[in-house]
XYZ file of C-alpha atoms in Angstrom:
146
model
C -35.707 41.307 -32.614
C -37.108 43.604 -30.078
C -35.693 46.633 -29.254
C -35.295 48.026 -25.875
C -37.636 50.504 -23.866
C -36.124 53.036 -21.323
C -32.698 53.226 -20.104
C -30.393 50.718 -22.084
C -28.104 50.708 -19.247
C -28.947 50.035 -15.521
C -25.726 50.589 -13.999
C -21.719 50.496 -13.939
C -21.089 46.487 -13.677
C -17.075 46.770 -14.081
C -14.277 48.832 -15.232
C -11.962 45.947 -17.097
C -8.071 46.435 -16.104
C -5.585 44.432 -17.880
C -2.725 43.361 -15.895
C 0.430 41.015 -16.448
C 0.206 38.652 -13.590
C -3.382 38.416 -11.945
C -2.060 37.639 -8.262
C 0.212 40.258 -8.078
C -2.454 42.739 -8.995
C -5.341 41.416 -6.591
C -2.453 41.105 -4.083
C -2.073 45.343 -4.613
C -5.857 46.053 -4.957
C -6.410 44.006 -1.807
C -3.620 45.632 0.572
C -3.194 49.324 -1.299
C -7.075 49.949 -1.860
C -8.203 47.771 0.639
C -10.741 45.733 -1.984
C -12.037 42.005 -1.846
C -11.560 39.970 -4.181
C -15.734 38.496 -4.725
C -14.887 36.270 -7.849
C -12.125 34.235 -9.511
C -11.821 32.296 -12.562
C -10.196 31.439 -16.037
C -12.669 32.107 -19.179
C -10.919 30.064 -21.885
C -12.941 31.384 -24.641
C -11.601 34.974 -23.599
C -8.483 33.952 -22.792
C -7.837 35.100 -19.616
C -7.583 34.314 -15.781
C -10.074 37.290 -14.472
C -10.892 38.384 -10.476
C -13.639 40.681 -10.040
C -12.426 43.097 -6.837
C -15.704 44.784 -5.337
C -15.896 48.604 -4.552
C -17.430 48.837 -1.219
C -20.644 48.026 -1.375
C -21.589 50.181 -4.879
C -22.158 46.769 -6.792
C -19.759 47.640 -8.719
C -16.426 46.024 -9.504
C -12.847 46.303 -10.863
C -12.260 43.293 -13.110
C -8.245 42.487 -13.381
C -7.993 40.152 -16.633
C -4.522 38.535 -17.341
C -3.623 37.043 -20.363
C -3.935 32.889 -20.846
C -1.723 33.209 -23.719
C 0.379 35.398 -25.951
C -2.002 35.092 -28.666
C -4.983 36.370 -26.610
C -6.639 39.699 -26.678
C -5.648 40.792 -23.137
C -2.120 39.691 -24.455
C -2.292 41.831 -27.702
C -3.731 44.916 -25.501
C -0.697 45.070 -22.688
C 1.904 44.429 -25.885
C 0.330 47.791 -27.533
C -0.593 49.663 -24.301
C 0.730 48.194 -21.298
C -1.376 47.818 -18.128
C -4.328 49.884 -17.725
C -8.161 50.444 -18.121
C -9.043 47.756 -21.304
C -12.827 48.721 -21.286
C -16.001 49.953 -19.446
C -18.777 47.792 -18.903
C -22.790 48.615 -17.989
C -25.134 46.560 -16.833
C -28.002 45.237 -19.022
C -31.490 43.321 -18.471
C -31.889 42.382 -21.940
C -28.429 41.985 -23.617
C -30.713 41.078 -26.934
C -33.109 44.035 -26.484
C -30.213 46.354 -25.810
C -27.855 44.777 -29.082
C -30.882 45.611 -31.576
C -31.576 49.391 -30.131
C -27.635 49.818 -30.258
C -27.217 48.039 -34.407
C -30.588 50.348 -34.691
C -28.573 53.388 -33.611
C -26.432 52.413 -36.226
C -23.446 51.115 -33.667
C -21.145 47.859 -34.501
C -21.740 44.887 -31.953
C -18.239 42.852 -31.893
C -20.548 39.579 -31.556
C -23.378 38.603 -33.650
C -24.730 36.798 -30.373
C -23.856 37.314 -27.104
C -20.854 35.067 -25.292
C -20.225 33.456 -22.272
C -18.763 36.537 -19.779
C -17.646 36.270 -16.304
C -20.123 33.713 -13.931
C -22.332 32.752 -16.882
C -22.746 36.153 -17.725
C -23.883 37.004 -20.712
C -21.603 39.787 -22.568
C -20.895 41.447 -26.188
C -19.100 44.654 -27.274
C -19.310 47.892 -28.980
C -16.736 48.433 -31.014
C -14.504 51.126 -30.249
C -14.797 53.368 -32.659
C -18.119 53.447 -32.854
C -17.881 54.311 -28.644
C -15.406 57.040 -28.914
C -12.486 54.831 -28.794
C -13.479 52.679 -25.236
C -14.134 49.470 -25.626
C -17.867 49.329 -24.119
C -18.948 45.670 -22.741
C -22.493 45.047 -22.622
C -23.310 42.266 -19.405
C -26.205 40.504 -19.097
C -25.707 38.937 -15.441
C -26.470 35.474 -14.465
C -26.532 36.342 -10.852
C -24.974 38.892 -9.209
C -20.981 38.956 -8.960
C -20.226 42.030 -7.055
């Protein structure tokens, strides 16, 4: 596999926040930060109903993932945390490119081949303690979402 050239990252796609209820929280992001809600959907493999809010016009989003089920990560995360930042995610042109630099570098990959992620994304993860205890996504956009 070929490993990346230059910067592995090309920008801040989303900051993930896990919430209990998903329309309560785009409800407050909406009218208390004055955000717009740019995409909506469930990802069953993930298990969650997600909304990516954009900031301004940075590119950038908030993601607010819910939990489809008790049994789902999202779930596990507010039972141990509570609401709150889940994980930080940068942009990528080459989520392959980027996966064999990072396993290079001697970092663990969650996936041993990158999922589906928000609108046909393509996403995987560093494990957190190998990123300082965040929870790094790595997204590989289909098109655009923010």
């Amino acid at each position: 596999m070929t490993e990346a050239s230059g910067p592995l990252f090309t920008h801040i796609d989303h900051v993930g926040i896990a919430v209990p209820d998903l329309d309560e929280a785009i409800a407050f992001y909406e009218q208390k930060y004055g955000m717009s809600k740019v995409h909506e959907e469930r990802n069953e493999e993930q298990g969650v109903r997600e909304a990516m809010m954009a900031v301004g016009d940075s590119g950038s989003c908030v993601q607010l993932l819910a939990p489809l089920s008790p049994e789902s990560a999202i779930a596990r995360f507010l039972d141990r945390s509570g609401p709150g930042i889940q994980q930080m995610a940068y942009r990528v042109t080459d989520i392959e490119a980027v996966s064999a630099t990072l396993r290079g570098r001697g970092l663990r990959l969650l996936y041993d081949a990158p999922r589906r992620g928000t609108s046909a994304s393509r996403i995987n993860f560093i494990h957190p303690k190998d990123a300082g205890g965040v929870l790094v996504e790595l997204v590989e956009p289909a098109a655009t979402a923010c």
